[in-house]
Coordinates of C-alpha atoms in Angstrom, one line a residue:
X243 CA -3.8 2.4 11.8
X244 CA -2.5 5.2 10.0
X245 CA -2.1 5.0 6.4
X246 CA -1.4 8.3 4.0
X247 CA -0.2 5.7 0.7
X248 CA -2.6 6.4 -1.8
X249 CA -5.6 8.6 -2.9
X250 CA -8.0 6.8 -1.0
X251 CA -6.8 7.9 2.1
X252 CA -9.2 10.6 3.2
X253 CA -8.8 13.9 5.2
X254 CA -5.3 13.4 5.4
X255 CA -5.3 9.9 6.3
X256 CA -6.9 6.8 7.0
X257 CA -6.7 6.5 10.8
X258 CA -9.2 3.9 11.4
X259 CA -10.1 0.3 12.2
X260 CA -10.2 -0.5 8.5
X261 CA -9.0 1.4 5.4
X262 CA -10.8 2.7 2.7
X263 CA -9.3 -0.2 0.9
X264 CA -10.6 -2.6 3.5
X265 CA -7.2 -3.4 4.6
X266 CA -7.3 -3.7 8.5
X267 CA -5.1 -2.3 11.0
X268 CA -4.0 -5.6 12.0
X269 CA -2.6 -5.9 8.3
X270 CA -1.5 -2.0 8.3
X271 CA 0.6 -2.8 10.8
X272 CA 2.2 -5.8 9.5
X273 CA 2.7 -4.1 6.4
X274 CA 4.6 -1.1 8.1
X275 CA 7.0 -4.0 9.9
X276 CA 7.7 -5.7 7.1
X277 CA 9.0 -2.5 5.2
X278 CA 11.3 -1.4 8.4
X279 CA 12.5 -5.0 8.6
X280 CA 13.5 -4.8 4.5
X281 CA 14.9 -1.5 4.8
X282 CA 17.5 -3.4 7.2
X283 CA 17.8 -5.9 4.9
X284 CA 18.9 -3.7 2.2
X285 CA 21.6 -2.3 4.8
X286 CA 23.3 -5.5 4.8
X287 CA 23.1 -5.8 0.8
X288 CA 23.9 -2.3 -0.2
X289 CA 26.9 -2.7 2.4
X290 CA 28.1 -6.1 0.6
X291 CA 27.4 -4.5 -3.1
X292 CA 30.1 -1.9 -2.1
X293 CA 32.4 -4.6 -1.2
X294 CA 32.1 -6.8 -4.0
X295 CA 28.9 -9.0 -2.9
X296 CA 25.5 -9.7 -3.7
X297 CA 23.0 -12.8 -3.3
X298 CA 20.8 -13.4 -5.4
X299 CA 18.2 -14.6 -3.1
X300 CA 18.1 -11.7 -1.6
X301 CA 17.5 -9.2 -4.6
X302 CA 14.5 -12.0 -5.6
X303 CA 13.1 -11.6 -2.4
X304 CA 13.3 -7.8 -1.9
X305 CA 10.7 -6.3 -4.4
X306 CA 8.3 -9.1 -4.1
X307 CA 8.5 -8.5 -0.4
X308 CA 7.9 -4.4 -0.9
X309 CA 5.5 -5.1 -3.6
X310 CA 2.6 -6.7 -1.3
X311 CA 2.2 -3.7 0.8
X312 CA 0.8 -2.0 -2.3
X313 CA -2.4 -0.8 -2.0
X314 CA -4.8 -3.0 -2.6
X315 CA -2.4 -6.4 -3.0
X316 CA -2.3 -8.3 -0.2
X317 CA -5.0 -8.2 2.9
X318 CA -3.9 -11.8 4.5
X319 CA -2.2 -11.3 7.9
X320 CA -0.9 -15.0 8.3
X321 CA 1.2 -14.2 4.9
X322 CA 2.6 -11.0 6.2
X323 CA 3.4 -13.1 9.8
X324 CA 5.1 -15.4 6.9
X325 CA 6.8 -12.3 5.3
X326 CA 7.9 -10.9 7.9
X327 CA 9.8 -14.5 9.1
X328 CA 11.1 -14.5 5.6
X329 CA 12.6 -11.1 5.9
X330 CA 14.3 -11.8 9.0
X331 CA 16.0 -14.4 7.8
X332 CA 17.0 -13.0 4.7
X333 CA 18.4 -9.8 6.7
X334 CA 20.1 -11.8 8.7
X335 CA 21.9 -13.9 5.4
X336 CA 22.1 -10.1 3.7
X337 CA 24.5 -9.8 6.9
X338 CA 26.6 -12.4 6.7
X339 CA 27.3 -12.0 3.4
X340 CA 28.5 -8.1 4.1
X341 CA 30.4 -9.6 6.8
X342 CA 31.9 -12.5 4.7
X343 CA 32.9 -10.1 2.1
X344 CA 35.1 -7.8 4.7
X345 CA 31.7 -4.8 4.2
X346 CA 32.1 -2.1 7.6
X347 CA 29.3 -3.2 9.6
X348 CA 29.7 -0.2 12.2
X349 CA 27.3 2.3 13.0
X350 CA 24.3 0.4 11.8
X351 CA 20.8 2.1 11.7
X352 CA 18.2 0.7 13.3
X353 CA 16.4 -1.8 10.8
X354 CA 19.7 -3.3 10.4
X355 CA 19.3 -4.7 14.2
X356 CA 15.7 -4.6 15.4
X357 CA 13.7 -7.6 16.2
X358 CA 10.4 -7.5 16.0
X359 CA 9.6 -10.9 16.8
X360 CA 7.8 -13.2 14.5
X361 CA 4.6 -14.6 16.2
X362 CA 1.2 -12.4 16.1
X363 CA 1.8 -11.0 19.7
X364 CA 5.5 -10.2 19.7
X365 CA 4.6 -7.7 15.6
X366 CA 1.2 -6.3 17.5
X367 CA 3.7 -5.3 20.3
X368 CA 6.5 -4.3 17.7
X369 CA 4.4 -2.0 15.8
X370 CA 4.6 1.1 16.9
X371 CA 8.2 1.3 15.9
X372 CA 7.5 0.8 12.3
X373 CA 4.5 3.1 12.2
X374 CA 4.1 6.6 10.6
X375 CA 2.7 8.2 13.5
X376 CA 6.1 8.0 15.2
X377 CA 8.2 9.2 12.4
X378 CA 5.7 12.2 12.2
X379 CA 5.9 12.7 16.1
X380 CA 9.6 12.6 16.2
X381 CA 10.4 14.4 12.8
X382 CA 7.6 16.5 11.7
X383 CA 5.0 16.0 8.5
X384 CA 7.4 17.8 6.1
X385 CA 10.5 15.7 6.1
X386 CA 8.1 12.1 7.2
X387 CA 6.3 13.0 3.9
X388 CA 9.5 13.5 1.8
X389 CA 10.7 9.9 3.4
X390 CA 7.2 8.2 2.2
X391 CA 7.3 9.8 -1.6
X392 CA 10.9 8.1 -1.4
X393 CA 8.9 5.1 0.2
X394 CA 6.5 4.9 -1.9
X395 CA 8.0 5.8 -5.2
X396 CA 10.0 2.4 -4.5
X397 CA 6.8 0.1 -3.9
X398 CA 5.9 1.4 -7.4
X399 CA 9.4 0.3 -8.6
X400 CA 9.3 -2.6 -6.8
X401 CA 6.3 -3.8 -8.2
X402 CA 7.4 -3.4 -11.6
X403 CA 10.9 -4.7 -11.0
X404 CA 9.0 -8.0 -10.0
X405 CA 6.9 -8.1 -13.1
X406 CA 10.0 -8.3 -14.9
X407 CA 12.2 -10.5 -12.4
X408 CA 9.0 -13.5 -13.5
X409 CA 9.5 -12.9 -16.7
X410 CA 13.3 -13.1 -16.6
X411 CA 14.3 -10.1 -16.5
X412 CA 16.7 -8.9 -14.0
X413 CA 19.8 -6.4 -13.0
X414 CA 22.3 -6.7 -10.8
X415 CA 22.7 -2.9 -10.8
X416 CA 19.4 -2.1 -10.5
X417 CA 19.4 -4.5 -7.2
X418 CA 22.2 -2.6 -6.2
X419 CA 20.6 1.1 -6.5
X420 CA 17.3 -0.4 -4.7
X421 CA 19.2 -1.7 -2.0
X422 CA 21.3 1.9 -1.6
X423 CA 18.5 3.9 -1.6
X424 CA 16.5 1.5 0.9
X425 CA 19.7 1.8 2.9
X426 CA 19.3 5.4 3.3
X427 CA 16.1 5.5 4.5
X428 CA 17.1 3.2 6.8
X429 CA 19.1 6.1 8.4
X430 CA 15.5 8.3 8.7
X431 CA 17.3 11.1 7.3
X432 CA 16.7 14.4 7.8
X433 CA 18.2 16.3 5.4
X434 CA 15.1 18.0 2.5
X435 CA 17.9 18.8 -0.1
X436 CA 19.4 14.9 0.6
X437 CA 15.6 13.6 0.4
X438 CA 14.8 15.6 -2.6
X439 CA 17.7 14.1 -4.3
X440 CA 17.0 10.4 -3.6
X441 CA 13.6 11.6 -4.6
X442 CA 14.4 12.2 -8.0
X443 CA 16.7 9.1 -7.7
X444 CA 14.3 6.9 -6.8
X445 CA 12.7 8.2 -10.6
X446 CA 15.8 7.5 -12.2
X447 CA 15.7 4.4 -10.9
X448 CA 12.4 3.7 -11.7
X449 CA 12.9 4.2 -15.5
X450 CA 15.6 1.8 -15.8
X451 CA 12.8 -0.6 -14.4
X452 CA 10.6 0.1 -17.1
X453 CA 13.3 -0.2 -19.3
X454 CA 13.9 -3.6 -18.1
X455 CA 9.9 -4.5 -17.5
X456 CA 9.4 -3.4 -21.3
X457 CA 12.2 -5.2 -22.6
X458 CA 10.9 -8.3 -20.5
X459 CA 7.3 -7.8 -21.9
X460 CA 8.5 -7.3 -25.9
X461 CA 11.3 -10.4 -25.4
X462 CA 9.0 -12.5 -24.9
X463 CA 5.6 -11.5 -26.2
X464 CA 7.0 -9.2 -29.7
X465 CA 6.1 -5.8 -29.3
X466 CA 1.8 -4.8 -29.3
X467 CA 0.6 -4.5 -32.6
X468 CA -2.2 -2.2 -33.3
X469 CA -5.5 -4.6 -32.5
X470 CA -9.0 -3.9 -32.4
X471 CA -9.9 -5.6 -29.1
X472 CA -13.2 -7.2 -28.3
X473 CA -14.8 -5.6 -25.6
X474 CA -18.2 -7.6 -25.2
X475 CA -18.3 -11.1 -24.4
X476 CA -18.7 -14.7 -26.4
X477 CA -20.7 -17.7 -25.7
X478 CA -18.8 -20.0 -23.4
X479 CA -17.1 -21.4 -20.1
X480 CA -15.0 -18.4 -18.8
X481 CA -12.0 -17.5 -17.3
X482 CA -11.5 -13.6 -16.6
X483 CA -7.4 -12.3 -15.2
X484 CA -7.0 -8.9 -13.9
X485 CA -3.9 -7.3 -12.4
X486 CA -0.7 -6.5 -14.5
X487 CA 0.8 -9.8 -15.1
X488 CA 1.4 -11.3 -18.5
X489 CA 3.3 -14.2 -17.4
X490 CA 0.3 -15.6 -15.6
X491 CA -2.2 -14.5 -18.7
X492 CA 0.1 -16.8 -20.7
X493 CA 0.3 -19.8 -18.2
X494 CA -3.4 -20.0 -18.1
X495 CA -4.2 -18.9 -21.9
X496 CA -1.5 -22.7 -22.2
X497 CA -3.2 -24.6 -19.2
X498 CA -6.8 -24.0 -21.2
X499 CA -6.3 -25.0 -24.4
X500 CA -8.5 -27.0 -26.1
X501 CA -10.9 -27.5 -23.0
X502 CA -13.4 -25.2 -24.2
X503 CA -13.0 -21.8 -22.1
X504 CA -12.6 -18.2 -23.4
X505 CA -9.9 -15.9 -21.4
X506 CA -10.7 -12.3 -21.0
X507 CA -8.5 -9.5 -19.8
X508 CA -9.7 -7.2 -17.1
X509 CA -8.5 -3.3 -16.1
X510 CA -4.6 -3.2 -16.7
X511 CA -4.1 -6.4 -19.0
X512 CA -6.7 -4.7 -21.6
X513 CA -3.0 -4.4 -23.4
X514 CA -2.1 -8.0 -23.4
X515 CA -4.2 -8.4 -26.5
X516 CA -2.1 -6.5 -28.5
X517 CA 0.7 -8.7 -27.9
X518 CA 1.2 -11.1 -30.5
X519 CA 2.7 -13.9 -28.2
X520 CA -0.5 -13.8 -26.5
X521 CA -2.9 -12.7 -28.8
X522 CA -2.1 -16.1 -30.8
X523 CA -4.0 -18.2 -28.7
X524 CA -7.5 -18.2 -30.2
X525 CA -9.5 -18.8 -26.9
X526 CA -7.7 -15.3 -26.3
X527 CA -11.6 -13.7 -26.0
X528 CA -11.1 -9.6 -25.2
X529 CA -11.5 -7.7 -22.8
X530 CA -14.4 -7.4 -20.3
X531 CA -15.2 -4.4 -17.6
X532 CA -13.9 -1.4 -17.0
X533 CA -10.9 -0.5 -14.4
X534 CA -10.5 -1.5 -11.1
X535 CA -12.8 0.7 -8.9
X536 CA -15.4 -1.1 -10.6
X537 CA -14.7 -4.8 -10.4
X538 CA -17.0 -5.6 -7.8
X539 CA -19.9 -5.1 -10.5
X540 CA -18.1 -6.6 -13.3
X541 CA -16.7 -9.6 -11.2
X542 CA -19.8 -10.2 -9.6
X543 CA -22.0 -10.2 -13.2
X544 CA -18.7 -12.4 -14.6
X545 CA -20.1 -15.8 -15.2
X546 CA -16.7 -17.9 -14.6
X547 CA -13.5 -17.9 -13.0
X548 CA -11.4 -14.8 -11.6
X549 CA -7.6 -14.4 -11.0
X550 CA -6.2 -11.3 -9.4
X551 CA -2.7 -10.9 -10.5
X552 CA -1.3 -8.2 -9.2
X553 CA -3.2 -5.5 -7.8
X554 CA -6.2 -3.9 -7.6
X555 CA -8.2 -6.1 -5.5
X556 CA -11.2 -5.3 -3.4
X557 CA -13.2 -7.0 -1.1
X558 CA -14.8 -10.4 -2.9
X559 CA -17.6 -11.3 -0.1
X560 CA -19.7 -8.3 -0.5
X561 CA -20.8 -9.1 -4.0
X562 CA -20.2 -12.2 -3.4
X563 CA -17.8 -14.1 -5.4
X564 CA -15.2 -14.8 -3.4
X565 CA -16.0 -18.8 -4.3
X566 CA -15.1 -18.1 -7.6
X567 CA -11.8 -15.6 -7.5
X568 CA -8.1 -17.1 -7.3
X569 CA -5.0 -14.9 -6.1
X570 CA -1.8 -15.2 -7.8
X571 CA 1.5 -14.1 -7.0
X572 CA 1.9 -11.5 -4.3
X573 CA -1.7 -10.9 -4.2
X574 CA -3.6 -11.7 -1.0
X575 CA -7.3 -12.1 0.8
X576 CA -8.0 -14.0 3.7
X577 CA -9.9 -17.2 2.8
X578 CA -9.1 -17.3 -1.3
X579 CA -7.2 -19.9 -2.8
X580 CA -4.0 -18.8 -3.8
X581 CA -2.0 -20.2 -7.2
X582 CA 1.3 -21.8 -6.2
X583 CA 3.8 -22.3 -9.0
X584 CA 1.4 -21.2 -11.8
X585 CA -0.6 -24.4 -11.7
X586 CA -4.2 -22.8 -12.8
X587 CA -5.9 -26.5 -12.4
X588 CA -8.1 -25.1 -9.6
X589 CA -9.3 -22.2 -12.0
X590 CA -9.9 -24.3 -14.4
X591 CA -12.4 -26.7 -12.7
X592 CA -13.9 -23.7 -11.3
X593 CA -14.7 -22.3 -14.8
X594 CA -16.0 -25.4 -16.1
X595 CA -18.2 -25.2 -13.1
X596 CA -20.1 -21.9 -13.9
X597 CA -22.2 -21.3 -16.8
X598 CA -20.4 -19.4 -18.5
X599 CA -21.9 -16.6 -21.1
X600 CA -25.2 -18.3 -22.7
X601 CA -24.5 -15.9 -26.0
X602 CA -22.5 -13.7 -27.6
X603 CA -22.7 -9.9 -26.3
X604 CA -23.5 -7.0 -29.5
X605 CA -19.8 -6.7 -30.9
X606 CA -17.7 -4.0 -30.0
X607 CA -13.9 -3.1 -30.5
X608 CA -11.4 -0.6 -29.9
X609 CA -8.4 0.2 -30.9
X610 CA -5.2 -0.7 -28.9
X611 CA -1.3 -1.5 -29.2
X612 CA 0.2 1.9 -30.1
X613 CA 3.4 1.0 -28.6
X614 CA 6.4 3.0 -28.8
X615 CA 7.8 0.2 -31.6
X616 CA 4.5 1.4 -33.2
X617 CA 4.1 4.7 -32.9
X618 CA 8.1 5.2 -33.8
X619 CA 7.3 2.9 -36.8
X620 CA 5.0 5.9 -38.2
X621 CA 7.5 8.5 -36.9
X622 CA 8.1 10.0 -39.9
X623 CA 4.1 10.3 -40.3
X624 CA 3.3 11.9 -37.0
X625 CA 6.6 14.6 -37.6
X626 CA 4.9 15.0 -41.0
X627 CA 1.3 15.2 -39.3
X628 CA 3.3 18.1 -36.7
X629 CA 5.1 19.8 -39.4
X630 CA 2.5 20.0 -41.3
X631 CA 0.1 21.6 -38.8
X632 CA -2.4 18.6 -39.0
X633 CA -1.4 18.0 -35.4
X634 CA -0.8 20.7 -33.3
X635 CA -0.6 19.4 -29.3
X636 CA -0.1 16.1 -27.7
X637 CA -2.0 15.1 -24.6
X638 CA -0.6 11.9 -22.4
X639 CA -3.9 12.0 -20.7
X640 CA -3.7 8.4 -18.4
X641 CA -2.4 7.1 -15.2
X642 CA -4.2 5.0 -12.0
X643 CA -8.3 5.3 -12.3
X644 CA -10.0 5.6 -8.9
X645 CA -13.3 6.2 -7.5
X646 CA -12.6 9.2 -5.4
X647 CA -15.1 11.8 -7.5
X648 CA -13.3 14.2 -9.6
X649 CA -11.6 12.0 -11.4
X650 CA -14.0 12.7 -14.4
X651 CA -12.1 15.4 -14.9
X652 CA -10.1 12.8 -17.4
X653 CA -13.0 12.3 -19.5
X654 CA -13.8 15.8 -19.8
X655 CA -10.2 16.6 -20.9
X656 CA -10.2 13.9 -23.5
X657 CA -13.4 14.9 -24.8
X658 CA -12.5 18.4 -24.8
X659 CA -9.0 18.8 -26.8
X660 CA -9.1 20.3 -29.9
X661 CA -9.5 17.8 -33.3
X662 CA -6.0 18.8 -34.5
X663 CA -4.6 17.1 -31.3
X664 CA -3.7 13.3 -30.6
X665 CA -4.1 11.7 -27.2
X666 CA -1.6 9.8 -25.6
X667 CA -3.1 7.3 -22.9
X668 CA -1.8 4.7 -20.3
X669 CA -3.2 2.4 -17.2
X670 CA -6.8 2.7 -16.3
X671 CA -7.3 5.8 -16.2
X672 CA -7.9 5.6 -20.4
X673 CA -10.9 3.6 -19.1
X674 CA -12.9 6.8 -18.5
X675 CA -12.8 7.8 -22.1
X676 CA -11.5 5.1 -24.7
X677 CA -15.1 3.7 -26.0
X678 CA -15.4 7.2 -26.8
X679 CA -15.8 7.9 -31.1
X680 CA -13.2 10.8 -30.9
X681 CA -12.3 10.5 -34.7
X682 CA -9.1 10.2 -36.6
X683 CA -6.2 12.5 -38.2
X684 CA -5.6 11.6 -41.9
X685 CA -6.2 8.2 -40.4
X686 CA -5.1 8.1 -37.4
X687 CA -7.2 7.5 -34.3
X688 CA -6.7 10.7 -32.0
X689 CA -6.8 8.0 -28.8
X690 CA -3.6 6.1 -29.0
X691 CA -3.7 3.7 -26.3
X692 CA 0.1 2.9 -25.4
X693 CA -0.3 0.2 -22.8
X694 CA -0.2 -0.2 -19.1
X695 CA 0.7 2.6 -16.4
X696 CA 4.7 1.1 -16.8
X697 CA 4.3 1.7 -20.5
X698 CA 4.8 5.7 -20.1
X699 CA 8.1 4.5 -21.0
X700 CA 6.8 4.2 -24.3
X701 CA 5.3 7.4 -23.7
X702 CA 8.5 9.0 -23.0
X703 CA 10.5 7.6 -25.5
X704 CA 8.3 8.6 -27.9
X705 CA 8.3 12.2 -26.6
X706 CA 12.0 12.6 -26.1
X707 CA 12.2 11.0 -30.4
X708 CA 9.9 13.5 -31.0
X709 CA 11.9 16.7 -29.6
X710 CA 15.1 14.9 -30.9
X711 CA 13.4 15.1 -34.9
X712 CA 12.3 18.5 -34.1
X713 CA 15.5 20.2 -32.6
X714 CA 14.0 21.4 -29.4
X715 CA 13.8 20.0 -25.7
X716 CA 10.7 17.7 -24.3
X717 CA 9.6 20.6 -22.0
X718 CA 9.3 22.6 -25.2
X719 CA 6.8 20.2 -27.0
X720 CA 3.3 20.9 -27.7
X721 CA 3.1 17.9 -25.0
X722 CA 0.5 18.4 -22.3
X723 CA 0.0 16.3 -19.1
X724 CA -2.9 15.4 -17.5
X725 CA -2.0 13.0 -15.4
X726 CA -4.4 10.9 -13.0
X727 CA -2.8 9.5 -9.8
X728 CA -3.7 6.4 -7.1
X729 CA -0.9 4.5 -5.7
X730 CA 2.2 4.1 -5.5
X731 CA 3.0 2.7 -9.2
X732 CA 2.0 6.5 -9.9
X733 CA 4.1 8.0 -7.8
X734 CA 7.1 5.9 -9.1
X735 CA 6.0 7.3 -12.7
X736 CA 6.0 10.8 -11.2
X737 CA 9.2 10.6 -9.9
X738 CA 10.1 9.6 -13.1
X739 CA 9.1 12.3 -15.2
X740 CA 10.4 14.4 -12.2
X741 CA 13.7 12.7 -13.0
X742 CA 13.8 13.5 -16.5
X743 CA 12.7 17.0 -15.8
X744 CA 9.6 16.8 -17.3
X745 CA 7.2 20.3 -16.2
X746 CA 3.6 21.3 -15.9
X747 CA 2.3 18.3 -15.2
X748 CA -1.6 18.4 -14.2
X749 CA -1.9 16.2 -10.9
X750 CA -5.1 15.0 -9.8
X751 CA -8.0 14.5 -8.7
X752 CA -6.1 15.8 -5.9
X753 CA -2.4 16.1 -5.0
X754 CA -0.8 13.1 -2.7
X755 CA -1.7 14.4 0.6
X756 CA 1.1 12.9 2.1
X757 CA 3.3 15.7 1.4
X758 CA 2.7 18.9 3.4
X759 CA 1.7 22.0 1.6
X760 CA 5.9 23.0 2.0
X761 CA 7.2 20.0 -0.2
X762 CA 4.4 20.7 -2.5
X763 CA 5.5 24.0 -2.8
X764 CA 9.3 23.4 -3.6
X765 CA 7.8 20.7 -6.3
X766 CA 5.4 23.3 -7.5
X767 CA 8.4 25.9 -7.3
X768 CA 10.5 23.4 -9.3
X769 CA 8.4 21.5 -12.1
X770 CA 5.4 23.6 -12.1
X771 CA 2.9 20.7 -10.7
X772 CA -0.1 21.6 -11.0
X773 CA -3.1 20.4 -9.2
X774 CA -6.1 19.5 -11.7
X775 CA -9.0 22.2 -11.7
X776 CA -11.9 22.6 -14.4
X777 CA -10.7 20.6 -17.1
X778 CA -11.7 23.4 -19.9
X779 CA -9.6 26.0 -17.8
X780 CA -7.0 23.5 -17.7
X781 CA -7.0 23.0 -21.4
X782 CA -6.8 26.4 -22.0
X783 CA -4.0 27.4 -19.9
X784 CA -2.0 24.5 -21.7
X785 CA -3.0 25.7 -25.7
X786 CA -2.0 29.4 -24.1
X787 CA 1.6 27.7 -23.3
X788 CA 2.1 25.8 -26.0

């Protein structure tokens, strides 16, 4: 295999047996089949949009289809074989609908026609088509690399397109735009200017999603509420979810009322409990652990039942728990039980199995739930707070956590901005400094925890309000980013604030090392990326700019 996706992949790339992950090449591959086959699929779609068609089948399938071959998602080869099957048929319906509705089905690239077969002998041959390697051979590093942030900056949409499509929320257009910029990969274009463009594109794009994914969480949830959430554990039978998906949270905080377990959030659903369609339900217990890099101590010391959402998952058997932890949704290990159809029974009789926590844990809580329908709620405060001079820089200091050292860097930042300076923070990466005491303004905590990694819409909505009340552009804010990257949900946020033209950004621990030191240049060039350094030098340079 060889993988470049994320931040785990070491030395350039993991081109082994097994990934740093644990994903095998077996499943690698797969992976890199399915995508070439959904690329074709999109052909057919984007072809049929531009004459007046669509299916919705189709757009259902396509990001939950992209969004397994996230990093750490789904390690089951038998439901890639099953995928893959899937994928072939739906290209093949994508097709007939172009051709029903009069779409020019000439010149086709070549995921619109290739057949990789569907049984485990006919993809293992098939393969090599669909792998990196030969893109890199054929093309060079430089324009492969600017094809994979594309790539990848649309797993990260996908993902959170299909966090919304469950919780019904859904656009035709924005089906439309996936599909068309699918399509042109399809076409393994060559052209940088072209593939910086869709680049940027592929950020537009992604912010609609968020737009959709945060309208889908809000609709049916209400918007967070500033909560001090639990972060130690009750006595009781327990149930613990991880991942990104409220939908499921709720379905199982339902299925277990009145039967005597607590529910605890894990990693990215820390937010959920903010929510105050969720943080109704009593049995509603906290949060326990940390973020994801550490779940195989927290699952493993985690007296009850475990349900992986979305991603991160790693490896169950070598704690050994993997007789207690459920998969749900497009989440995948070979061996677990999977949830079909949100039925949580199975989790359930599982938790009423263990023992459960014999006491309650020492109290503690932190603060959570400044949402942008919060923050902007106070708006006139924090302009006063600005205006005044009681704040004097924002920091959005967040983004994927990872165990890749460096990445403490994060911490140090946090701990190191000045007093007169609120912190903005999102996804896990808030996990490596938000039990830190790091004091108040007139009030108001400095850490303002805004949500999950998709909630840096919040983030930017609150920053572009802000410029708006104070007559000036974002890029002339006292705004600072330090910005923590992992896998591809973090590139699609990148791309993102690329898109919106956001600058300076401070990238790390290190800088996607599937781009070649050229593309990094013309993004360095362009929107002044910076790669993270010592975090006090850091600072500095951005209190000198401010």
């Amino acid at each position: 295999m060889y993988c470049v996706q994320c931040e785990q992949s070491n030395k350039g790339g993991c081109a082994v047996k097994v990934g740093s992950c644990g994903k095998t090449a077996d499943v690698a591959d797969l992976q890199d089949v399915l995508l070439r086959v959904m690329e074709g699929v999109s052909v057919y779609a984007d072809r049929a949009a531009k004459a007046g068609a669509r299916d919705a089948a189709v757009d259902a399938f396509t990001p939950h289809a992209w969004f397994t071959t996230l990093t750490n998602v789904n390690f089951d080869a038998s439901r890639f074989e099953s995928l893959i099957a899937e994928a072939l048929a739906m290209r093949e319906r994508a097709r007939l609908l172009a051709q029903g509705a009069g779409a020019d089905l000439s010149d086709l690239p070549e995921p619109a026609t290739w057949n990789p077969g569907t049984s485990a002998a006919e993809l293992a041959e098939a393969a090599p088509m669909a792998a990196i390697q030969r893109f890199m051979d054929r093309d060079g590093p430089s324009i492969t690399g600017l094809r994979n942030l594309i790539l990848y900056g649309l797993k990260g949409t996908a993902a959170y397109s299909e966090h919304a499509r469950v919780l019904g929320q859904e656009e035709a257009a924005v089906s439309a735009e996936f599909h068309r910029i699918s399509a042109f990969l399809a076409s393994d274009p060559t052209d940088m200017n072209a593939l910086l463009a869709e680049a940027l594109a592929t950020g537009g794009l992604n912010l609609k999603v968020m737009e959709l994914l945060d309208a889908a969480n809000t609709g049916r949830f209400g918007h967070p509420e500033v909560t001090m959430v639990r972060m130690t554990p009750v006595a009781g039978k327990a149930i613990l979810v991880s991942g990104h998906d409220m939908g499921d949270l709720e379905a199982i905080l339902k299925q277990t009322e009145g039967k005597g377990i607590n529910v605890y959030t894990h990693g990215e659903l820390l937010p959920a409990n903010t929510y105050p369609g969720l943080k109704a339900y009593p049995h509603l217990a906290g949060n326990y652990g940390g973020a994801w890099q550490d779940q195989q101590k927290d699952f493993a010391a985690f007296p009850g039942a475990i349900v992986m959402t979305s991603n991160c998952l790693i490896n169950p058997e070598i704690k050994g728990y993997q007789d207690r932890i459920f998969t749900a949704g497009p989440v995948g290990w070979q061996g677990l039980p999977h949830i079909e159809n949100h039925d949580f029974a199975p989790v359930i009789a599982c938790a009423l199995a263990q023992p459960g926590f014999a006491e309650d844990a020492p109290e503690q809580r932190i603060p959570a739930g400044f949402g942008r329908n919060t923050v902007m709620g106070v708006a006139d405060t924090l302009l006063g707070m600005i205006k005044d001079g009681d704040v004097k820089n924002l920091f959005l200091i967040g983004g994927c956590d990872g165990a890749r050292p460096g990445r403490n860097y994060f911490h140090d930042l946090a701990m190191a901005t000045p007093k007169d300076s609120l912190i903005l923070t999102l996804g896990c990466g808030k996990f490596r400094f938000n039990r830190e005491d790091l004091g108040e303004i007139k009030g108001v905590p400095r850490v303002l925890d805004m949500g999950q990694c998709n909630d840096a819409y919040s983030a930017i909505q609150v920053a572009v309000a802000v410029a708006g009340a104070l007559g000036c552009e974002v890029n002339d804010l006292p705004l600072h980013y330090g910005i923590s990257w992992f896998e591809q949900k973090a590139t699609a946020v990148l791309l993102t604030m690329l898109h919106l033209g956001l600058k300076r950004i401070h990238l790390g621990p290190t800088l996607p090392q599937f781009l070649t030191p050229e593309v990094l240049g013309v993004l360095v060039e362009k929107f002044e990326i910076r790669p993270t350094g010592d975090a006090r030098e850091d600072l500095a340079r951005m209190l000198e700019a401010a």
